[in-house]
């Protein structure tokens, strides 16, 4: 009755494997024949399911549906892995075949994995009418989004935008976008709004580490998100980059600012060890079209006292760091 393509409901729907299907398209994978709700929905305690896997044969094509490609609901829905799929593209991974909402929506679910850090688990989450990935709700915590192409084609070389941005965390805490390993790097580029957005007062203690945000998969050429690379509004104590090896984000080539921090509640956020406006090697201009970092709030940390926490903020069209009026105090 819920009209999903596949519906996994309650703890009885656990430890299943869903591989090699076309969910929401015709048999060629080139035309929409969408389900009237989500492509795949997991709810009310569905646990430990694998959607996709490694290898071409394991890939699901989850596109053309009337809501999200994959929807995970409820705090008891945990330990699921979504890996190796095309979500929002056609079967070639090159053309748009959008789901009408998000590529993946996590609403209240805990400790689920989108992509991963090993070979063959990358999802291409592109071309959707909403966000690539939306993590929403106070109980949505400890989820991982790693190793994916979000807003690009399968090669990571051309834009295939999600219309409402790449990854949005709204009112959810303690999630990780990216990884300390190169295999777990997300390429979050080409999207119509910002690459990564952290919104609402409870979106705290999230980490954005090791990603390319606004470049192609090589980290050398602009493939910008149309708005900012990272947008932080009204949230505190999030980490963008870090001192650890592999934590650096390359945040370059975007249509507005590299990072934009807005609203008096956006306090205590840490921006460390990133390249903002350069290529992956830190020695060539791949500038953001406005400032590298725009601050309209107070008490945030940009850089640090040692080389490991140094940001390189260069090559941008406007300021490196722009502190806007009295609202940008005590940073």
mmCIF file of C-alpha atoms in Angstrom:
data_model
loop_
_atom_site.group_PDB
_atom_site.id
_atom_site.type_symbol
_atom_site.label_atom_id
_atom_site.label_comp_id
_atom_site.label_asym_id
_atom_site.label_seq_id
_atom_site.Cartn_x
_atom_site.Cartn_y
_atom_site.Cartn_z
ATOM 1 C CA UNK A 1 0.000 0.000 0.000
ATOM 2 C CA UNK A 2 2.977 2.331 0.455
ATOM 3 C CA UNK A 3 3.893 1.859 -3.209
ATOM 4 C CA UNK A 4 7.657 1.705 -2.753
ATOM 5 C CA UNK A 5 9.669 -0.315 -5.213
ATOM 6 C CA UNK A 6 11.013 -2.438 -2.334
ATOM 7 C CA UNK A 7 9.874 -2.012 1.289
ATOM 8 C CA UNK A 8 11.826 -3.525 4.204
ATOM 9 C CA UNK A 9 9.754 -3.091 7.363
ATOM 10 C CA UNK A 10 10.502 -4.005 11.021
ATOM 11 C CA UNK A 11 13.272 -6.176 12.435
ATOM 12 C CA UNK A 12 11.893 -9.153 10.525
ATOM 13 C CA UNK A 13 13.259 -7.448 7.369
ATOM 14 C CA UNK A 14 16.930 -7.752 8.335
ATOM 15 C CA UNK A 15 20.115 -9.205 6.828
ATOM 16 C CA UNK A 16 18.723 -9.152 3.273
ATOM 17 C CA UNK A 17 20.740 -8.490 0.111
ATOM 18 C CA UNK A 18 19.313 -6.448 -2.791
ATOM 19 C CA UNK A 19 21.573 -6.508 -5.862
ATOM 20 C CA UNK A 20 21.523 -6.052 -9.609
ATOM 21 C CA UNK A 21 18.067 -4.493 -10.005
ATOM 22 C CA UNK A 22 16.577 -1.599 -11.960
ATOM 23 C CA UNK A 23 14.233 0.161 -9.517
ATOM 24 C CA UNK A 24 12.189 2.958 -11.080
ATOM 25 C CA UNK A 25 13.309 2.658 -14.710
ATOM 26 C CA UNK A 26 12.383 0.680 -17.784
ATOM 27 C CA UNK A 27 14.343 -2.417 -18.752
ATOM 28 C CA UNK A 28 16.946 -0.394 -20.650
ATOM 29 C CA UNK A 29 17.749 1.825 -17.660
ATOM 30 C CA UNK A 30 17.265 4.850 -19.881
ATOM 31 C CA UNK A 31 13.668 5.914 -19.173
ATOM 32 C CA UNK A 32 11.660 6.667 -16.064
ATOM 33 C CA UNK A 33 9.070 4.138 -14.999
ATOM 34 C CA UNK A 34 9.061 5.239 -11.407
ATOM 35 C CA UNK A 35 7.493 3.762 -8.343
ATOM 36 C CA UNK A 36 4.940 6.099 -6.762
ATOM 37 C CA UNK A 37 6.889 6.468 -3.531
ATOM 38 C CA UNK A 38 10.548 5.688 -2.781
ATOM 39 C CA UNK A 39 12.657 3.281 -4.764
ATOM 40 C CA UNK A 40 13.721 1.364 -1.640
ATOM 41 C CA UNK A 41 12.418 2.113 1.866
ATOM 42 C CA UNK A 42 13.771 0.693 5.123
ATOM 43 C CA UNK A 43 11.800 1.425 8.291
ATOM 44 C CA UNK A 44 10.914 0.521 11.869
ATOM 45 C CA UNK A 45 13.917 -1.584 12.674
ATOM 46 C CA UNK A 46 15.127 -2.993 9.349
ATOM 47 C CA UNK A 47 18.747 -3.847 10.146
ATOM 48 C CA UNK A 48 21.896 -5.123 8.550
ATOM 49 C CA UNK A 49 20.652 -5.074 4.971
ATOM 50 C CA UNK A 50 22.981 -4.682 1.983
ATOM 51 C CA UNK A 51 21.729 -2.561 -0.914
ATOM 52 C CA UNK A 52 24.145 -3.171 -3.797
ATOM 53 C CA UNK A 53 27.693 -4.348 -3.215
ATOM 54 C CA UNK A 54 31.010 -4.550 -5.023
ATOM 55 C CA UNK A 55 31.251 -5.328 -8.708
ATOM 56 C CA UNK A 56 29.152 -4.252 -11.671
ATOM 57 C CA UNK A 57 26.704 -7.118 -11.255
ATOM 58 C CA UNK A 58 25.803 -6.088 -7.724
ATOM 59 C CA UNK A 59 24.882 -2.531 -8.708
ATOM 60 C CA UNK A 60 21.287 -1.399 -8.406
ATOM 61 C CA UNK A 61 20.030 1.399 -10.615
ATOM 62 C CA UNK A 62 17.650 3.363 -8.365
ATOM 63 C CA UNK A 63 16.247 6.223 -10.427
ATOM 64 C CA UNK A 64 13.062 7.811 -11.691
ATOM 65 C CA UNK A 65 11.041 7.301 -8.512
ATOM 66 C CA UNK A 66 8.417 9.756 -7.236
ATOM 67 C CA UNK A 67 10.141 10.285 -3.870
ATOM 68 C CA UNK A 68 13.694 9.413 -2.792
ATOM 69 C CA UNK A 69 15.860 6.731 -4.295
ATOM 70 C CA UNK A 70 16.538 5.161 -0.885
ATOM 71 C CA UNK A 71 14.774 6.181 2.334
ATOM 72 C CA UNK A 72 15.843 5.063 5.816
ATOM 73 C CA UNK A 73 13.402 5.858 8.622
ATOM 74 C CA UNK A 74 13.377 5.424 12.405
ATOM 75 C CA UNK A 75 16.093 5.127 15.049
ATOM 76 C CA UNK A 76 15.812 1.332 15.089
ATOM 77 C CA UNK A 77 16.774 1.207 11.404
ATOM 78 C CA UNK A 78 20.486 0.670 11.773
ATOM 79 C CA UNK A 79 23.539 -1.069 10.353
ATOM 80 C CA UNK A 80 22.424 -0.969 6.724
ATOM 81 C CA UNK A 81 24.910 -0.510 3.866
ATOM 82 C CA UNK A 82 24.134 1.236 0.557
ATOM 83 C CA UNK A 83 27.061 0.536 -1.750
ATOM 84 C CA UNK A 84 27.973 0.505 -5.415
ATOM 85 C CA UNK A 85 24.679 1.869 -6.773
ATOM 86 C CA UNK A 86 23.678 4.480 -9.330
ATOM 87 C CA UNK A 87 21.045 6.685 -7.679
ATOM 88 C CA UNK A 88 19.468 9.354 -9.890
ATOM 89 C CA UNK A 89 21.307 8.567 -13.120
ATOM 90 C CA UNK A 90 20.626 6.343 -16.098
ATOM 91 C CA UNK A 91 22.299 2.947 -16.455
ATOM 92 C CA UNK A 92 25.424 4.498 -17.976
ATOM 93 C CA UNK A 93 25.965 6.797 -14.998
ATOM 94 C CA UNK A 94 26.349 9.705 -17.390
ATOM 95 C CA UNK A 95 22.820 11.077 -17.871
ATOM 96 C CA UNK A 96 20.181 12.377 -15.481
ATOM 97 C CA UNK A 97 17.255 10.103 -14.558
ATOM 98 C CA UNK A 98 16.268 11.856 -11.362
ATOM 99 C CA UNK A 99 14.389 10.690 -8.347
ATOM 100 C CA UNK A 100 11.878 13.426 -7.511
ATOM 101 C CA UNK A 101 13.176 13.931 -3.949
ATOM 102 C CA UNK A 102 16.633 13.030 -2.592
ATOM 103 C CA UNK A 103 19.009 10.370 -3.755
ATOM 104 C CA UNK A 104 19.274 9.018 -0.196
ATOM 105 C CA UNK A 105 17.228 10.267 2.774
ATOM 106 C CA UNK A 106 18.196 9.257 6.309
ATOM 107 C CA UNK A 107 15.412 10.345 8.671
ATOM 108 C CA UNK A 108 16.114 9.386 12.252
ATOM 109 C CA UNK A 109 18.127 6.284 11.354
ATOM 110 C CA UNK A 110 21.398 5.443 13.117
ATOM 111 C CA UNK A 111 24.785 4.004 12.088
ATOM 112 C CA UNK A 112 24.113 3.362 8.431
ATOM 113 C CA UNK A 113 26.790 3.423 5.739
ATOM 114 C CA UNK A 114 26.455 5.189 2.394
ATOM 115 C CA UNK A 115 29.426 4.035 0.310
ATOM 116 C CA UNK A 116 32.551 3.056 2.211
ATOM 117 C CA UNK A 117 36.330 2.953 2.150
ATOM 118 C CA UNK A 118 37.014 -0.164 0.078
ATOM 119 C CA UNK A 119 37.169 -0.737 -3.666
ATOM 120 C CA UNK A 120 33.908 -0.982 -5.572
ATOM 121 C CA UNK A 121 31.552 0.434 -2.963
ATOM 122 C CA UNK A 122 31.206 3.925 -4.444
ATOM 123 C CA UNK A 123 27.689 5.126 -5.128
ATOM 124 C CA UNK A 124 27.040 7.686 -7.835
ATOM 125 C CA UNK A 125 24.337 9.878 -6.293
ATOM 126 C CA UNK A 126 23.601 12.511 -8.894
ATOM 127 C CA UNK A 127 20.875 14.120 -10.939
ATOM 128 C CA UNK A 128 18.220 14.052 -8.221
ATOM 129 C CA UNK A 129 15.596 16.771 -7.829
ATOM 130 C CA UNK A 130 16.348 17.140 -4.106
ATOM 131 C CA UNK A 131 19.690 16.642 -2.376
ATOM 132 C CA UNK A 132 22.141 13.924 -3.111
ATOM 133 C CA UNK A 133 22.056 12.844 0.551
ATOM 134 C CA UNK A 134 19.837 14.310 3.277
ATOM 135 C CA UNK A 135 20.432 13.376 6.932
ATOM 136 C CA UNK A 136 17.599 14.811 9.002
ATOM 137 C CA UNK A 137 16.243 14.494 12.529
ATOM 138 C CA UNK A 138 17.668 14.605 16.022
ATOM 139 C CA UNK A 139 18.108 10.837 16.260
ATOM 140 C CA UNK A 140 19.998 10.610 12.926
ATOM 141 C CA UNK A 141 23.500 10.056 14.233
ATOM 142 C CA UNK A 142 26.647 8.029 13.563
ATOM 143 C CA UNK A 143 25.876 7.640 9.868
ATOM 144 C CA UNK A 144 28.774 7.579 7.396
ATOM 145 C CA UNK A 145 28.854 8.977 3.855
ATOM 146 C CA UNK A 146 32.170 7.991 2.276
ATOM 147 C CA UNK A 147 33.724 7.280 -1.097
ATOM 148 C CA UNK A 148 30.848 8.542 -3.250
ATOM 149 C CA UNK A 149 30.472 10.782 -6.291
ATOM 150 C CA UNK A 150 27.706 13.241 -5.417
ATOM 151 C CA UNK A 151 26.721 15.648 -8.192
ATOM 152 C CA UNK A 152 29.013 14.305 -10.904
ATOM 153 C CA UNK A 153 28.876 11.621 -13.546
ATOM 154 C CA UNK A 154 30.354 8.169 -13.026
ATOM 155 C CA UNK A 155 33.809 9.393 -14.058
ATOM 156 C CA UNK A 156 33.844 12.341 -11.662
ATOM 157 C CA UNK A 157 34.681 14.625 -14.571
ATOM 158 C CA UNK A 158 31.356 16.244 -15.570
ATOM 159 C CA UNK A 159 28.526 17.877 -13.659
ATOM 160 C CA UNK A 160 25.341 15.880 -13.067
ATOM 161 C CA UNK A 161 23.825 18.124 -10.402
ATOM 162 C CA UNK A 162 21.499 17.361 -7.557
ATOM 163 C CA UNK A 163 19.142 20.331 -7.570
ATOM 164 C CA UNK A 164 19.090 21.107 -3.824
ATOM 165 C CA UNK A 165 22.737 20.491 -3.048
ATOM 166 C CA UNK A 166 25.129 17.629 -2.457
ATOM 167 C CA UNK A 167 24.890 16.604 1.215
ATOM 168 C CA UNK A 168 22.680 18.322 3.792
ATOM 169 C CA UNK A 169 22.702 17.566 7.509
ATOM 170 C CA UNK A 170 19.630 19.142 9.112
ATOM 171 C CA UNK A 171 19.068 18.951 12.861
ATOM 172 C CA UNK A 172 21.244 15.822 13.120
ATOM 173 C CA UNK A 173 24.491 15.300 15.007
ATOM 174 C CA UNK A 174 27.630 13.144 15.055
ATOM 175 C CA UNK A 175 27.625 12.047 11.420
ATOM 176 C CA UNK A 176 30.759 11.754 9.267
ATOM 177 C CA UNK A 177 31.023 12.960 5.674
ATOM 178 C CA UNK A 178 34.228 11.571 4.163
ATOM 179 C CA UNK A 179 37.118 9.614 5.610
ATOM 180 C CA UNK A 180 40.776 9.882 6.546
ATOM 181 C CA UNK A 181 41.612 7.522 3.671
ATOM 182 C CA UNK A 182 41.702 8.414 -0.021
ATOM 183 C CA UNK A 183 39.370 5.519 -0.795
ATOM 184 C CA UNK A 184 36.761 7.074 1.475
ATOM 185 C CA UNK A 185 36.898 10.493 -0.160
ATOM 186 C CA UNK A 186 33.633 11.895 -1.481
ATOM 187 C CA UNK A 187 33.669 14.074 -4.565
ATOM 188 C CA UNK A 188 30.849 16.535 -3.851
ATOM 189 C CA UNK A 189 30.768 18.811 -6.856
ATOM 190 C CA UNK A 190 28.547 20.180 -9.586
ATOM 191 C CA UNK A 191 25.440 20.571 -7.425
ATOM 192 C CA UNK A 192 22.979 23.425 -7.894
ATOM 193 C CA UNK A 193 23.159 24.686 -4.308
ATOM 194 C CA UNK A 194 25.990 24.140 -1.809
ATOM 195 C CA UNK A 195 28.195 21.069 -1.721
ATOM 196 C CA UNK A 196 27.737 20.397 2.017
ATOM 197 C CA UNK A 197 25.174 22.190 4.207
ATOM 198 C CA UNK A 198 24.921 21.975 7.987
ATOM 199 C CA UNK A 199 21.650 23.529 9.151
ATOM 200 C CA UNK A 200 19.533 24.056 12.265
ATOM 201 C CA UNK A 201 20.625 24.341 15.865
ATOM 202 C CA UNK A 202 21.003 20.615 16.572
ATOM 203 C CA UNK A 203 23.291 19.803 13.633
ATOM 204 C CA UNK A 204 26.312 19.668 15.933
ATOM 205 C CA UNK A 205 29.472 17.572 16.244
ATOM 206 C CA UNK A 206 29.437 16.432 12.615
ATOM 207 C CA UNK A 207 32.707 15.908 10.731
ATOM 208 C CA UNK A 208 33.474 16.767 7.105
ATOM 209 C CA UNK A 209 36.880 15.267 6.344
ATOM 210 C CA UNK A 210 38.998 14.293 3.363
ATOM 211 C CA UNK A 211 36.614 15.368 0.583
ATOM 212 C CA UNK A 212 36.924 17.159 -2.749
ATOM 213 C CA UNK A 213 34.186 19.807 -2.653
ATOM 214 C CA UNK A 214 33.944 21.743 -5.917
ATOM 215 C CA UNK A 215 36.612 19.988 -7.965
ATOM 216 C CA UNK A 216 36.638 16.985 -10.257
ATOM 217 C CA UNK A 217 37.836 13.593 -9.051
ATOM 218 C CA UNK A 218 41.471 14.499 -9.709
ATOM 219 C CA UNK A 219 41.270 17.490 -7.373
ATOM 220 C CA UNK A 220 42.912 19.590 -10.069
ATOM 221 C CA UNK A 221 40.050 21.197 -12.019
ATOM 222 C CA UNK A 222 37.001 23.214 -11.060
ATOM 223 C CA UNK A 223 33.666 21.406 -11.134
ATOM 224 C CA UNK A 224 32.028 23.776 -8.723
ATOM 225 C CA UNK A 225 28.853 23.640 -6.761
ATOM 226 C CA UNK A 226 26.771 26.645 -7.835
ATOM 227 C CA UNK A 227 26.626 28.117 -4.331
ATOM 228 C CA UNK A 228 29.218 27.639 -1.574
ATOM 229 C CA UNK A 229 31.379 24.605 -1.021
ATOM 230 C CA UNK A 230 30.390 24.307 2.657
ATOM 231 C CA UNK A 231 27.496 26.267 4.186
ATOM 232 C CA UNK A 232 27.115 26.321 7.987
ATOM 233 C CA UNK A 233 24.039 28.029 9.441
ATOM 234 C CA UNK A 234 23.092 28.134 13.097
ATOM 235 C CA UNK A 235 25.081 25.072 14.183
ATOM 236 C CA UNK A 236 28.026 24.586 16.520
ATOM 237 C CA UNK A 237 31.019 22.370 17.211
ATOM 238 C CA UNK A 238 31.365 20.843 13.756
ATOM 239 C CA UNK A 239 34.734 19.911 12.284
ATOM 240 C CA UNK A 240 35.745 20.768 8.718
ATOM 241 C CA UNK A 241 39.106 19.140 8.040
ATOM 242 C CA UNK A 242 41.542 18.523 10.876
ATOM 243 C CA UNK A 243 45.158 17.946 11.821
ATOM 244 C CA UNK A 244 45.198 14.222 11.060
ATOM 245 C CA UNK A 245 46.753 12.878 7.871
ATOM 246 C CA UNK A 246 43.991 12.576 5.302
ATOM 247 C CA UNK A 247 41.576 14.986 7.026
ATOM 248 C CA UNK A 248 42.149 17.808 4.546
ATOM 249 C CA UNK A 249 39.252 18.875 2.361
ATOM 250 C CA UNK A 250 39.917 20.577 -0.962
ATOM 251 C CA UNK A 251 37.174 23.223 -1.157
ATOM 252 C CA UNK A 252 37.714 24.974 -4.459
ATOM 253 C CA UNK A 253 36.077 26.081 -7.679
ATOM 254 C CA UNK A 254 32.669 26.846 -6.171
ATOM 255 C CA UNK A 255 30.268 29.523 -7.425
ATOM 256 C CA UNK A 256 30.151 31.559 -4.199
ATOM 257 C CA UNK A 257 32.340 31.159 -1.116
ATOM 258 C CA UNK A 258 34.501 28.207 -0.237
ATOM 259 C CA UNK A 259 32.949 28.167 3.240
ATOM 260 C CA UNK A 260 30.174 30.424 4.536
ATOM 261 C CA UNK A 261 29.350 30.548 8.257
ATOM 262 C CA UNK A 262 26.110 32.346 9.057
ATOM 263 C CA UNK A 263 23.911 33.048 12.113
ATOM 264 C CA UNK A 264 24.933 33.876 15.683
ATOM 265 C CA UNK A 265 24.407 30.261 16.774
ATOM 266 C CA UNK A 266 27.174 29.047 14.429
ATOM 267 C CA UNK A 267 29.863 28.979 17.107
ATOM 268 C CA UNK A 268 32.738 26.727 18.030
ATOM 269 C CA UNK A 269 33.160 25.238 14.574
ATOM 270 C CA UNK A 270 36.669 24.189 13.571
ATOM 271 C CA UNK A 271 38.086 24.738 10.059
ATOM 272 C CA UNK A 272 41.598 23.296 9.987
ATOM 273 C CA UNK A 273 44.053 21.812 7.555
ATOM 274 C CA UNK A 274 42.072 22.511 4.361
ATOM 275 C CA UNK A 275 42.975 23.823 0.916
ATOM 276 C CA UNK A 276 40.466 26.532 0.034
ATOM 277 C CA UNK A 277 40.844 27.895 -3.503
ATOM 278 C CA UNK A 278 43.737 25.722 -4.673
ATOM 279 C CA UNK A 279 44.185 22.345 -6.305
ATOM 280 C CA UNK A 280 44.890 19.141 -4.396
ATOM 281 C CA UNK A 281 48.612 19.926 -4.262
ATOM 282 C CA UNK A 282 48.090 23.417 -2.890
ATOM 283 C CA UNK A 283 50.127 25.087 -5.610
ATOM 284 C CA UNK A 284 47.685 26.020 -8.390
ATOM 285 C CA UNK A 285 44.691 28.353 -8.422
ATOM 286 C CA UNK A 286 41.239 26.726 -8.472
ATOM 287 C CA UNK A 287 39.539 29.690 -6.878
ATOM 288 C CA UNK A 288 36.121 30.027 -5.377
ATOM 289 C CA UNK A 289 34.169 32.788 -7.131
ATOM 290 C CA UNK A 290 33.776 34.912 -3.989
ATOM 291 C CA UNK A 291 35.672 34.658 -0.688
ATOM 292 C CA UNK A 292 37.573 31.663 0.560
ATOM 293 C CA UNK A 293 35.844 31.839 3.961
ATOM 294 C CA UNK A 294 33.045 34.258 4.853
ATOM 295 C CA UNK A 295 32.260 34.653 8.559
ATOM 296 C CA UNK A 296 29.010 36.239 9.755
ATOM 297 C CA UNK A 297 29.212 34.785 13.246
ATOM 298 C CA UNK A 298 31.542 34.550 16.223
ATOM 299 C CA UNK A 299 33.823 32.238 18.190
ATOM 300 C CA UNK A 300 34.922 29.848 15.457
ATOM 301 C CA UNK A 301 38.402 28.431 14.879
ATOM 302 C CA UNK A 302 40.200 28.928 11.548
ATOM 303 C CA UNK A 303 43.568 27.158 11.450
ATOM 304 C CA UNK A 304 45.776 26.648 14.485
ATOM 305 C CA UNK A 305 49.272 27.069 15.885
ATOM 306 C CA UNK A 306 51.070 24.283 13.994
ATOM 307 C CA UNK A 307 51.595 23.269 10.392
ATOM 308 C CA UNK A 308 49.108 20.392 10.559
ATOM 309 C CA UNK A 309 46.203 22.749 11.289
ATOM 310 C CA UNK A 310 47.188 25.341 8.689
ATOM 311 C CA UNK A 311 44.627 26.130 6.008
ATOM 312 C CA UNK A 312 45.896 27.304 2.628
ATOM 313 C CA UNK A 313 43.327 29.932 1.589
ATOM 314 C CA UNK A 314 44.485 31.259 -1.754
ATOM 315 C CA UNK A 315 43.455 31.904 -5.340
ATOM 316 C CA UNK A 316 39.939 33.078 -4.506
ATOM 317 C CA UNK A 317 38.269 35.876 -6.471
ATOM 318 C CA UNK A 318 37.411 37.990 -3.418
ATOM 319 C CA UNK A 319 38.901 37.909 0.081
ATOM 320 C CA UNK A 320 40.757 34.991 1.552
ATOM 321 C CA UNK A 321 38.826 35.458 4.810
ATOM 322 C CA UNK A 322 36.008 37.994 5.010
ATOM 323 C CA UNK A 323 34.714 38.971 8.462
ATOM 324 C CA UNK A 324 31.327 40.609 7.987
ATOM 325 C CA UNK A 325 30.539 43.523 10.314
ATOM 326 C CA UNK A 326 30.295 43.220 14.089
ATOM 327 C CA UNK A 327 28.653 39.813 13.868
ATOM 328 C CA UNK A 328 32.078 38.330 13.043
ATOM 329 C CA UNK A 329 33.690 38.745 16.464
ATOM 330 C CA UNK A 330 35.963 36.690 18.687
ATOM 331 C CA UNK A 331 36.977 34.253 15.961
#
